[in-house]
Each structure stands twice: as structure tokens, then as C-alpha cells.
Amino acid sequence: MMKKFVLGGVLAVSTLLASQWGIAASLGSDMHILASNYNTFASSNNPKQATLALSQMRAAALDAKKMPPNRVQKDPQQLKAYRAGFDDLVMEIDKTNALVKAGKLAQAKQEGQKILTIRDVNHKKFR
């Protein structure tokens, strides 16, 4: 009886710790997805490939928005700014993707450089 109780407690704590590690790894994964897909988009001459890269960036940005770093979570103003940064990023990805879909890949690449500016501004704030 006591072994089952102890085993249950160990499982509960292990699950909690594993989920916390998963969140941290997932935020890092989202950042990697954003970076690698931006590179794919920027170097692409194929509208389908560019659209796919932008779509994957959008999904990663929306996912990362849900996982602010711990220090950001503790400050409501920083949390609001963190989320607004991702909202700006998603809006810019959508603008860029609309240009690609309209057959304006070269113009989309120029517009897409604003994605890097948004990244740089927000990295200064939250990194």
C-alpha cells in the first residue's frame, strides 16, 4: 500500500518536471523553427516553398506566444508586451505571405525584412 502511494507521488512529480522541461524545449524549438524557416523563405525562388516557410513561421510564432519566459510571466506589463511582439510578428508574416500569394515574391522578400526588425527589437526586450 505504501509503495503504491510513494510510486504515485514520484510519478506525479516526474510528470510535472517533464512538462516544465518540455515547455522550455518547445519555446527553443519554436525559435529555431522561426529562424530556419526565415532563412528558407529569404533564399527561396519558389512561391510554394516561401509560402510553406511563412506558414511554419506563423505556427511557431503563435505557439511561442503561449510560452513566455518565467521572468516575463511575473510582470503583467512585460507579458502584455511579449504577446504584442508576437502579434506584430504574425501580422508581418501574414502581410509577407499575402504578397507571395499575389505573385510578388521579390516585394515579399523586401517586406519580410521587417520580420527581422521585429525579432531584433523583441530580443532586446525579452532575451
Short mmCIF file of N, CA, C and O in Angstrom, two decimals:
data_model
loop_
_atom_site.label_atom_id
_atom_site.label_comp_id
_atom_site.label_asym_id
_atom_site.label_seq_id
_atom_site.Cartn_x
_atom_site.Cartn_y
_atom_site.Cartn_z
N MET A 1 0.83 -1.19 0.00
CA MET A 1 0.00 0.00 0.00
C MET A 1 0.87 1.25 0.00
O MET A 1 0.66 2.16 -0.78
N MET A 2 1.85 1.30 0.89
CA MET A 2 2.74 2.45 0.99
C MET A 2 3.56 2.61 -0.29
O MET A 2 3.79 3.73 -0.75
N LYS A 3 3.99 1.49 -0.90
CA LYS A 3 4.77 1.56 -2.13
C LYS A 3 3.95 2.19 -3.26
O LYS A 3 4.47 2.99 -4.04
N LYS A 4 2.66 1.86 -3.33
CA LYS A 4 1.81 2.44 -4.37
C LYS A 4 1.67 3.95 -4.16
O LYS A 4 1.68 4.72 -5.12
N PHE A 5 1.55 4.38 -2.91
CA PHE A 5 1.41 5.80 -2.61
C PHE A 5 2.69 6.56 -2.98
O PHE A 5 2.64 7.61 -3.60
N VAL A 6 3.83 5.99 -2.61
CA VAL A 6 5.11 6.62 -2.92
C VAL A 6 5.33 6.63 -4.44
O VAL A 6 5.74 7.65 -5.02
N LEU A 7 5.02 5.52 -5.09
CA LEU A 7 5.17 5.43 -6.54
C LEU A 7 4.28 6.45 -7.24
O LEU A 7 4.70 7.13 -8.18
N GLY A 8 3.06 6.62 -6.76
CA GLY A 8 2.15 7.61 -7.32
C GLY A 8 2.70 9.02 -7.17
O GLY A 8 2.61 9.85 -8.09
N GLY A 9 3.26 9.33 -6.02
CA GLY A 9 3.86 10.65 -5.79
C GLY A 9 5.05 10.90 -6.70
O GLY A 9 5.21 11.98 -7.25
N VAL A 10 5.89 9.88 -6.85
CA VAL A 10 7.06 10.01 -7.72
C VAL A 10 6.61 10.24 -9.17
O VAL A 10 7.16 11.09 -9.87
N LEU A 11 5.59 9.52 -9.60
CA LEU A 11 5.08 9.70 -10.96
C LEU A 11 4.51 11.10 -11.15
O LEU A 11 4.72 11.73 -12.19
N ALA A 12 3.79 11.59 -10.18
CA ALA A 12 3.20 12.93 -10.28
C ALA A 12 4.29 14.00 -10.39
O ALA A 12 4.22 14.90 -11.23
N VAL A 13 5.31 13.91 -9.56
CA VAL A 13 6.40 14.88 -9.59
C VAL A 13 7.18 14.75 -10.90
O VAL A 13 7.53 15.76 -11.52
N SER A 14 7.42 13.54 -11.34
CA SER A 14 8.15 13.33 -12.60
C SER A 14 7.38 13.92 -13.78
O SER A 14 7.97 14.55 -14.66
N THR A 15 6.08 13.74 -13.79
CA THR A 15 5.26 14.29 -14.86
C THR A 15 5.31 15.81 -14.86
O THR A 15 5.45 16.44 -15.91
N LEU A 16 5.24 16.41 -13.69
CA LEU A 16 5.31 17.87 -13.57
C LEU A 16 6.65 18.38 -14.08
O LEU A 16 6.71 19.34 -14.86
N LEU A 17 7.74 17.76 -13.66
CA LEU A 17 9.06 18.20 -14.10
C LEU A 17 9.24 18.00 -15.60
O LEU A 17 9.77 18.86 -16.29
N ALA A 18 8.77 16.88 -16.12
CA ALA A 18 8.90 16.62 -17.55
C ALA A 18 8.12 17.64 -18.36
O ALA A 18 8.58 18.11 -19.40
N SER A 19 6.95 18.03 -17.88
CA SER A 19 6.17 19.03 -18.62
C SER A 19 6.86 20.38 -18.60
O SER A 19 6.83 21.12 -19.58
N GLN A 20 7.52 20.76 -17.51
CA GLN A 20 8.24 22.02 -17.45
C GLN A 20 9.44 22.01 -18.39
O GLN A 20 9.71 22.99 -19.06
N TRP A 21 10.15 20.89 -18.46
CA TRP A 21 11.27 20.79 -19.38
C TRP A 21 10.78 20.84 -20.82
O TRP A 21 11.40 21.41 -21.68
N GLY A 22 9.63 20.22 -21.06
CA GLY A 22 9.05 20.22 -22.40
C GLY A 22 8.69 21.63 -22.85
O GLY A 22 8.86 21.99 -24.01
N ILE A 23 8.20 22.47 -21.94
CA ILE A 23 7.85 23.83 -22.29
C ILE A 23 9.10 24.61 -22.70
O ILE A 23 9.11 25.29 -23.71
N ALA A 24 10.15 24.48 -21.92
CA ALA A 24 11.37 25.21 -22.23
C ALA A 24 11.94 24.76 -23.57
O ALA A 24 12.35 25.57 -24.38
N ALA A 25 11.94 23.46 -23.80
CA ALA A 25 12.45 22.93 -25.06
C ALA A 25 11.56 23.37 -26.20
O ALA A 25 12.03 23.65 -27.30
N SER A 26 10.27 23.45 -25.97
CA SER A 26 9.35 23.82 -27.03
C SER A 26 9.53 25.28 -27.43
O SER A 26 9.46 25.62 -28.61
N LEU A 27 9.75 26.19 -26.48
CA LEU A 27 9.98 27.58 -26.81
C LEU A 27 11.26 27.70 -27.64
O LEU A 27 11.29 28.41 -28.65
N GLY A 28 12.28 26.99 -27.23
CA GLY A 28 13.53 26.98 -28.01
C GLY A 28 13.32 26.40 -29.39
O GLY A 28 13.87 26.91 -30.38
N SER A 29 12.51 25.37 -29.48
CA SER A 29 12.20 24.77 -30.78
C SER A 29 11.46 25.75 -31.67
O SER A 29 11.74 25.84 -32.86
N ASP A 30 10.52 26.49 -31.08
CA ASP A 30 9.78 27.49 -31.86
C ASP A 30 10.73 28.56 -32.40
O ASP A 30 10.60 28.99 -33.55
N MET A 31 11.68 28.99 -31.58
CA MET A 31 12.64 29.99 -32.04
C MET A 31 13.49 29.44 -33.18
O MET A 31 13.78 30.14 -34.15
N HIS A 32 13.87 28.17 -33.07
CA HIS A 32 14.65 27.53 -34.14
C HIS A 32 13.82 27.42 -35.42
O HIS A 32 14.34 27.68 -36.52
N ILE A 33 12.56 27.06 -35.29
CA ILE A 33 11.67 26.95 -36.46
C ILE A 33 11.53 28.31 -37.13
O ILE A 33 11.59 28.42 -38.36
N LEU A 34 11.36 29.36 -36.34
CA LEU A 34 11.26 30.71 -36.90
C LEU A 34 12.53 31.07 -37.68
O LEU A 34 12.46 31.55 -38.81
N ALA A 35 13.68 30.84 -37.08
CA ALA A 35 14.95 31.21 -37.71
C ALA A 35 15.21 30.41 -38.98
O ALA A 35 15.55 30.98 -40.03
N SER A 36 15.05 29.11 -38.90
CA SER A 36 15.38 28.28 -40.07
C SER A 36 14.38 28.51 -41.21
O SER A 36 14.78 28.54 -42.38
N ASN A 37 13.12 28.73 -40.88
CA ASN A 37 12.15 28.97 -41.94
C ASN A 37 12.28 30.38 -42.52
O ASN A 37 11.97 30.59 -43.69
N TYR A 38 12.75 31.33 -41.73
CA TYR A 38 13.03 32.64 -42.31
C TYR A 38 14.14 32.51 -43.35
O TYR A 38 14.05 33.08 -44.44
N ASN A 39 15.18 31.76 -43.02
CA ASN A 39 16.26 31.55 -43.98
C ASN A 39 15.77 30.86 -45.25
O ASN A 39 16.17 31.22 -46.35
N THR A 40 14.88 29.88 -45.08
CA THR A 40 14.30 29.20 -46.24
C THR A 40 13.50 30.19 -47.09
O THR A 40 13.64 30.23 -48.31
N PHE A 41 12.67 30.98 -46.43
CA PHE A 41 11.88 31.99 -47.14
C PHE A 41 12.78 32.96 -47.88
O PHE A 41 12.60 33.23 -49.07
N ALA A 42 13.78 33.51 -47.21
CA ALA A 42 14.63 34.55 -47.78
C ALA A 42 15.44 34.05 -48.98
O ALA A 42 15.73 34.82 -49.89
N SER A 43 15.77 32.78 -48.98
CA SER A 43 16.59 32.24 -50.07
C SER A 43 15.76 31.56 -51.15
O SER A 43 16.30 31.12 -52.16
N SER A 44 14.45 31.51 -50.98
CA SER A 44 13.60 30.79 -51.92
C SER A 44 13.26 31.61 -53.17
O SER A 44 13.03 32.81 -53.10
N ASN A 45 13.22 30.92 -54.28
CA ASN A 45 12.74 31.50 -55.52
C ASN A 45 11.43 30.83 -55.94
O ASN A 45 10.92 31.09 -57.02
N ASN A 46 10.92 29.97 -55.08
CA ASN A 46 9.72 29.21 -55.34
C ASN A 46 8.60 29.70 -54.43
O ASN A 46 8.71 29.57 -53.20
N PRO A 47 7.53 30.25 -54.99
CA PRO A 47 6.44 30.77 -54.15
C PRO A 47 5.82 29.73 -53.20
O PRO A 47 5.49 30.07 -52.07
N LYS A 48 5.71 28.49 -53.66
CA LYS A 48 5.14 27.45 -52.78
C LYS A 48 6.05 27.20 -51.59
O LYS A 48 5.57 27.07 -50.46
N GLN A 49 7.35 27.15 -51.83
CA GLN A 49 8.31 26.94 -50.74
C GLN A 49 8.29 28.14 -49.79
O GLN A 49 8.33 27.97 -48.56
N ALA A 50 8.19 29.35 -50.33
CA ALA A 50 8.16 30.56 -49.50
C ALA A 50 6.89 30.58 -48.64
O ALA A 50 6.95 30.89 -47.45
N THR A 51 5.76 30.22 -49.24
CA THR A 51 4.50 30.19 -48.50
C THR A 51 4.55 29.15 -47.39
O THR A 51 4.09 29.40 -46.27
N LEU A 52 5.11 27.98 -47.68
CA LEU A 52 5.23 26.94 -46.66
C LEU A 52 6.11 27.41 -45.51
O LEU A 52 5.76 27.23 -44.34
N ALA A 53 7.23 28.04 -45.83
CA ALA A 53 8.12 28.54 -44.78
C ALA A 53 7.42 29.59 -43.92
O ALA A 53 7.51 29.56 -42.69
N LEU A 54 6.70 30.50 -44.55
CA LEU A 54 5.98 31.53 -43.80
C LEU A 54 4.87 30.94 -42.95
O LEU A 54 4.64 31.37 -41.82
N SER A 55 4.20 29.93 -43.47
CA SER A 55 3.14 29.27 -42.69
C SER A 55 3.71 28.58 -41.46
O SER A 55 3.11 28.63 -40.38
N GLN A 56 4.87 27.96 -41.62
CA GLN A 56 5.51 27.30 -40.47
C GLN A 56 5.99 28.34 -39.47
O GLN A 56 5.93 28.12 -38.26
N MET A 57 6.44 29.49 -39.96
CA MET A 57 6.85 30.57 -39.06
C MET A 57 5.65 31.07 -38.26
O MET A 57 5.75 31.32 -37.06
N ARG A 58 4.53 31.22 -38.94
CA ARG A 58 3.31 31.72 -38.28
C ARG A 58 2.90 30.77 -37.15
O ARG A 58 2.58 31.20 -36.04
N ALA A 59 2.89 29.47 -37.45
CA ALA A 59 2.50 28.48 -36.44
C ALA A 59 3.46 28.51 -35.25
O ALA A 59 3.04 28.45 -34.09
N ALA A 60 4.76 28.64 -35.52
CA ALA A 60 5.76 28.68 -34.43
C ALA A 60 5.60 29.95 -33.60
O ALA A 60 5.72 29.91 -32.38
N ALA A 61 5.30 31.07 -34.25
CA ALA A 61 5.11 32.33 -33.51
C ALA A 61 3.89 32.24 -32.61
O ALA A 61 3.93 32.68 -31.45
N LEU A 62 2.81 31.68 -33.11
CA LEU A 62 1.60 31.54 -32.29
C LEU A 62 1.84 30.60 -31.11
O LEU A 62 1.34 30.84 -30.01
N ASP A 63 2.62 29.56 -31.34
CA ASP A 63 2.93 28.62 -30.27
C ASP A 63 3.84 29.28 -29.23
O ASP A 63 3.61 29.16 -28.02
N ALA A 64 4.85 30.00 -29.68
CA ALA A 64 5.78 30.67 -28.76
C ALA A 64 5.09 31.74 -27.94
O ALA A 64 5.47 31.99 -26.79
N LYS A 65 4.08 32.36 -28.51
CA LYS A 65 3.33 33.40 -27.79
C LYS A 65 2.70 32.84 -26.52
O LYS A 65 2.56 33.54 -25.52
N LYS A 66 2.38 31.56 -26.53
CA LYS A 66 1.73 30.91 -25.39
C LYS A 66 2.72 30.55 -24.27
O LYS A 66 2.30 30.15 -23.20
N MET A 67 4.04 30.68 -24.54
CA MET A 67 5.05 30.21 -23.59
C MET A 67 6.05 31.30 -23.23
O MET A 67 7.23 31.19 -23.56
N PRO A 68 5.62 32.35 -22.56
CA PRO A 68 6.59 33.39 -22.20
C PRO A 68 7.60 32.87 -21.18
O PRO A 68 7.27 31.99 -20.37
N PRO A 69 8.81 33.40 -21.21
CA PRO A 69 9.80 33.03 -20.20
C PRO A 69 9.29 33.36 -18.80
O PRO A 69 8.45 34.26 -18.63
N ASN A 70 9.80 32.68 -17.80
CA ASN A 70 9.33 32.85 -16.42
C ASN A 70 9.40 34.30 -15.95
O ASN A 70 8.47 34.80 -15.32
N ARG A 71 10.48 34.99 -16.24
CA ARG A 71 10.61 36.36 -15.75
C ARG A 71 9.58 37.28 -16.40
O ARG A 71 9.15 38.26 -15.80
N VAL A 72 9.16 36.97 -17.61
CA VAL A 72 8.12 37.75 -18.30
C VAL A 72 6.76 37.46 -17.69
O VAL A 72 5.93 38.36 -17.53
N GLN A 73 6.52 36.22 -17.31
CA GLN A 73 5.24 35.82 -16.72
C GLN A 73 4.95 36.56 -15.42
O GLN A 73 3.81 36.81 -15.08
N LYS A 74 6.00 36.95 -14.70
CA LYS A 74 5.84 37.58 -13.39
C LYS A 74 5.46 39.05 -13.47
O LYS A 74 5.03 39.62 -12.48
N ASP A 75 5.63 39.67 -14.62
CA ASP A 75 5.36 41.10 -14.77
C ASP A 75 4.26 41.29 -15.82
O ASP A 75 4.48 41.07 -17.01
N PRO A 76 3.07 41.71 -15.40
CA PRO A 76 1.95 41.85 -16.34
C PRO A 76 2.24 42.77 -17.52
O PRO A 76 1.80 42.50 -18.63
N GLN A 77 3.00 43.83 -17.30
CA GLN A 77 3.33 44.73 -18.41
C GLN A 77 4.27 44.08 -19.41
O GLN A 77 4.11 44.22 -20.62
N GLN A 78 5.24 43.35 -18.90
CA GLN A 78 6.16 42.64 -19.80
C GLN A 78 5.42 41.53 -20.54
O GLN A 78 5.68 41.30 -21.72
N LEU A 79 4.50 40.86 -19.86
CA LEU A 79 3.73 39.79 -20.50
C LEU A 79 2.89 40.36 -21.65
O LEU A 79 2.84 39.78 -22.73
N LYS A 80 2.28 41.51 -21.41
CA LYS A 80 1.48 42.16 -22.44
C LYS A 80 2.37 42.54 -23.64
O LYS A 80 2.00 42.34 -24.79
N ALA A 81 3.55 43.08 -23.37
CA ALA A 81 4.48 43.48 -24.42
C ALA A 81 5.01 42.26 -25.18
O ALA A 81 5.18 42.31 -26.41
N TYR A 82 5.27 41.16 -24.46
CA TYR A 82 5.73 39.92 -25.08
C TYR A 82 4.71 39.42 -26.08
O TYR A 82 5.03 39.11 -27.23
N ARG A 83 3.46 39.38 -25.66
CA ARG A 83 2.40 38.92 -26.55
C ARG A 83 2.19 39.87 -27.72
O ARG A 83 1.95 39.44 -28.85
N ALA A 84 2.29 41.17 -27.47
CA ALA A 84 2.14 42.15 -28.54
C ALA A 84 3.25 41.99 -29.59
O ALA A 84 3.01 42.15 -30.79
N GLY A 85 4.45 41.64 -29.14
CA GLY A 85 5.55 41.39 -30.07
C GLY A 85 5.24 40.25 -31.01
O GLY A 85 5.51 40.33 -32.22
N PHE A 86 4.65 39.20 -30.48
CA PHE A 86 4.28 38.08 -31.34
C PHE A 86 3.09 38.43 -32.24
O PHE A 86 3.02 37.97 -33.38
N ASP A 87 2.19 39.26 -31.75
CA ASP A 87 1.09 39.72 -32.60
C ASP A 87 1.65 40.52 -33.79
O ASP A 87 1.21 40.33 -34.93
N ASP A 88 2.62 41.38 -33.52
CA ASP A 88 3.27 42.15 -34.59
C ASP A 88 3.96 41.22 -35.58
O ASP A 88 3.87 41.41 -36.81
N LEU A 89 4.63 40.21 -35.05
CA LEU A 89 5.33 39.25 -35.90
C LEU A 89 4.35 38.51 -36.80
O LEU A 89 4.57 38.37 -38.01
N VAL A 90 3.26 38.03 -36.24
CA VAL A 90 2.26 37.29 -37.02
C VAL A 90 1.65 38.20 -38.09
O VAL A 90 1.46 37.77 -39.23
N MET A 91 1.36 39.45 -37.74
CA MET A 91 0.80 40.37 -38.74
C MET A 91 1.78 40.59 -39.89
O MET A 91 1.38 40.61 -41.06
N GLU A 92 3.05 40.71 -39.57
CA GLU A 92 4.05 40.91 -40.63
C GLU A 92 4.22 39.66 -41.48
O GLU A 92 4.37 39.74 -42.70
N ILE A 93 4.18 38.50 -40.86
CA ILE A 93 4.24 37.24 -41.61
C ILE A 93 3.04 37.16 -42.55
O ILE A 93 3.18 36.78 -43.73
N ASP A 94 1.87 37.53 -42.07
CA ASP A 94 0.66 37.49 -42.91
C ASP A 94 0.76 38.47 -44.09
O ASP A 94 0.38 38.13 -45.21
N LYS A 95 1.27 39.68 -43.85
CA LYS A 95 1.46 40.65 -44.94
C LYS A 95 2.41 40.09 -45.99
O LYS A 95 2.16 40.20 -47.19
N THR A 96 3.50 39.53 -45.51
CA THR A 96 4.51 38.98 -46.41
C THR A 96 3.94 37.82 -47.20
O THR A 96 4.13 37.73 -48.43
N ASN A 97 3.19 36.96 -46.54
CA ASN A 97 2.60 35.81 -47.21
C ASN A 97 1.57 36.24 -48.25
O ASN A 97 1.46 35.63 -49.32
N ALA A 98 0.82 37.29 -47.97
CA ALA A 98 -0.16 37.80 -48.93
C ALA A 98 0.54 38.26 -50.21
O ALA A 98 0.03 38.04 -51.32
N LEU A 99 1.70 38.89 -50.06
CA LEU A 99 2.47 39.31 -51.23
C LEU A 99 2.95 38.12 -52.04
O LEU A 99 2.91 38.13 -53.28
N VAL A 100 3.42 37.08 -51.35
CA VAL A 100 3.87 35.87 -52.05
C VAL A 100 2.70 35.27 -52.83
O VAL A 100 2.84 34.94 -54.02
N LYS A 101 1.55 35.17 -52.18
CA LYS A 101 0.38 34.58 -52.84
C LYS A 101 -0.12 35.42 -54.01
O LYS A 101 -0.74 34.90 -54.93
N ALA A 102 0.17 36.73 -53.98
CA ALA A 102 -0.21 37.62 -55.08
C ALA A 102 0.82 37.59 -56.22
O ALA A 102 0.70 38.35 -57.18
N GLY A 103 1.83 36.74 -56.10
CA GLY A 103 2.84 36.61 -57.14
C GLY A 103 3.93 37.66 -57.07
O GLY A 103 4.63 37.90 -58.05
N LYS A 104 4.10 38.27 -55.93
CA LYS A 104 5.09 39.35 -55.75
C LYS A 104 6.19 38.89 -54.79
O LYS A 104 6.39 39.49 -53.73
N LEU A 105 6.89 37.86 -55.17
CA LEU A 105 7.91 37.27 -54.28
C LEU A 105 9.03 38.26 -53.96
O LEU A 105 9.45 38.36 -52.80
N ALA A 106 9.51 39.00 -54.95
CA ALA A 106 10.59 39.96 -54.69
C ALA A 106 10.14 41.03 -53.70
O ALA A 106 10.88 41.39 -52.77
N GLN A 107 8.93 41.53 -53.86
CA GLN A 107 8.40 42.53 -52.94
C GLN A 107 8.18 41.92 -51.56
O GLN A 107 8.40 42.55 -50.53
N ALA A 108 7.76 40.65 -51.54
CA ALA A 108 7.55 39.94 -50.27
C ALA A 108 8.87 39.82 -49.50
O ALA A 108 8.89 39.95 -48.28
N LYS A 109 9.94 39.57 -50.22
CA LYS A 109 11.24 39.46 -49.55
C LYS A 109 11.66 40.79 -48.93
O LYS A 109 12.22 40.83 -47.84
N GLN A 110 11.36 41.89 -49.61
CA GLN A 110 11.66 43.21 -49.03
C GLN A 110 10.79 43.44 -47.79
O GLN A 110 11.28 43.89 -46.76
N GLU A 111 9.50 43.15 -47.90
CA GLU A 111 8.59 43.31 -46.77
C GLU A 111 9.00 42.38 -45.63
O GLU A 111 8.94 42.76 -44.46
N GLY A 112 9.44 41.19 -45.98
CA GLY A 112 9.82 40.19 -44.99
C GLY A 112 11.01 40.58 -44.14
O GLY A 112 11.22 40.03 -43.05
N GLN A 113 11.79 41.55 -44.61
CA GLN A 113 12.92 42.00 -43.79
C GLN A 113 12.44 42.68 -42.51
O GLN A 113 13.17 42.73 -41.52
N LYS A 114 11.20 43.14 -42.50
CA LYS A 114 10.63 43.72 -41.28
C LYS A 114 10.48 42.66 -40.19
O LYS A 114 10.47 42.98 -39.00
N ILE A 115 10.38 41.40 -40.61
CA ILE A 115 10.32 40.29 -39.64
C ILE A 115 11.58 40.29 -38.78
O ILE A 115 11.52 40.11 -37.57
N LEU A 116 12.73 40.52 -39.43
CA LEU A 116 13.99 40.55 -38.69
C LEU A 116 14.05 41.73 -37.73
O LEU A 116 14.57 41.61 -36.61
N THR A 117 13.50 42.86 -38.15
CA THR A 117 13.47 44.03 -37.27
C THR A 117 12.62 43.75 -36.03
O THR A 117 13.03 44.06 -34.91
N ILE A 118 11.46 43.15 -36.25
CA ILE A 118 10.59 42.79 -35.12
C ILE A 118 11.32 41.82 -34.19
O ILE A 118 11.28 41.96 -32.96
N ARG A 119 12.00 40.85 -34.77
CA ARG A 119 12.77 39.89 -33.97
C ARG A 119 13.82 40.61 -33.13
O ARG A 119 13.93 40.39 -31.92
N ASP A 120 14.60 41.47 -33.78
CA ASP A 120 15.69 42.15 -33.07
C ASP A 120 15.17 43.02 -31.93
O ASP A 120 15.73 43.01 -30.83
N VAL A 121 14.11 43.77 -32.19
CA VAL A 121 13.53 44.65 -31.15
C VAL A 121 13.07 43.82 -29.97
O VAL A 121 13.33 44.16 -28.81
N ASN A 122 12.39 42.72 -30.24
CA ASN A 122 11.84 41.92 -29.15
C ASN A 122 12.91 41.09 -28.44
O ASN A 122 12.79 40.84 -27.24
N HIS A 123 13.96 40.70 -29.15
CA HIS A 123 15.06 40.00 -28.46
C HIS A 123 15.73 40.94 -27.47
O HIS A 123 16.12 40.51 -26.39
N LYS A 124 15.86 42.21 -27.82
CA LYS A 124 16.45 43.17 -26.89
C LYS A 124 15.60 43.30 -25.61
O LYS A 124 16.12 43.44 -24.53
N LYS A 125 14.29 43.23 -25.78
CA LYS A 125 13.39 43.39 -24.64
C LYS A 125 13.33 42.15 -23.75
O LYS A 125 13.26 42.27 -22.53
N PHE A 126 13.35 40.97 -24.34
CA PHE A 126 12.99 39.77 -23.58
C PHE A 126 14.07 38.71 -23.48
O PHE A 126 13.87 37.70 -22.83
N ARG A 127 15.19 38.91 -24.07
CA ARG A 127 16.24 37.90 -24.01
C ARG A 127 17.14 38.12 -22.84
O ARG A 127 17.40 39.14 -22.35
#
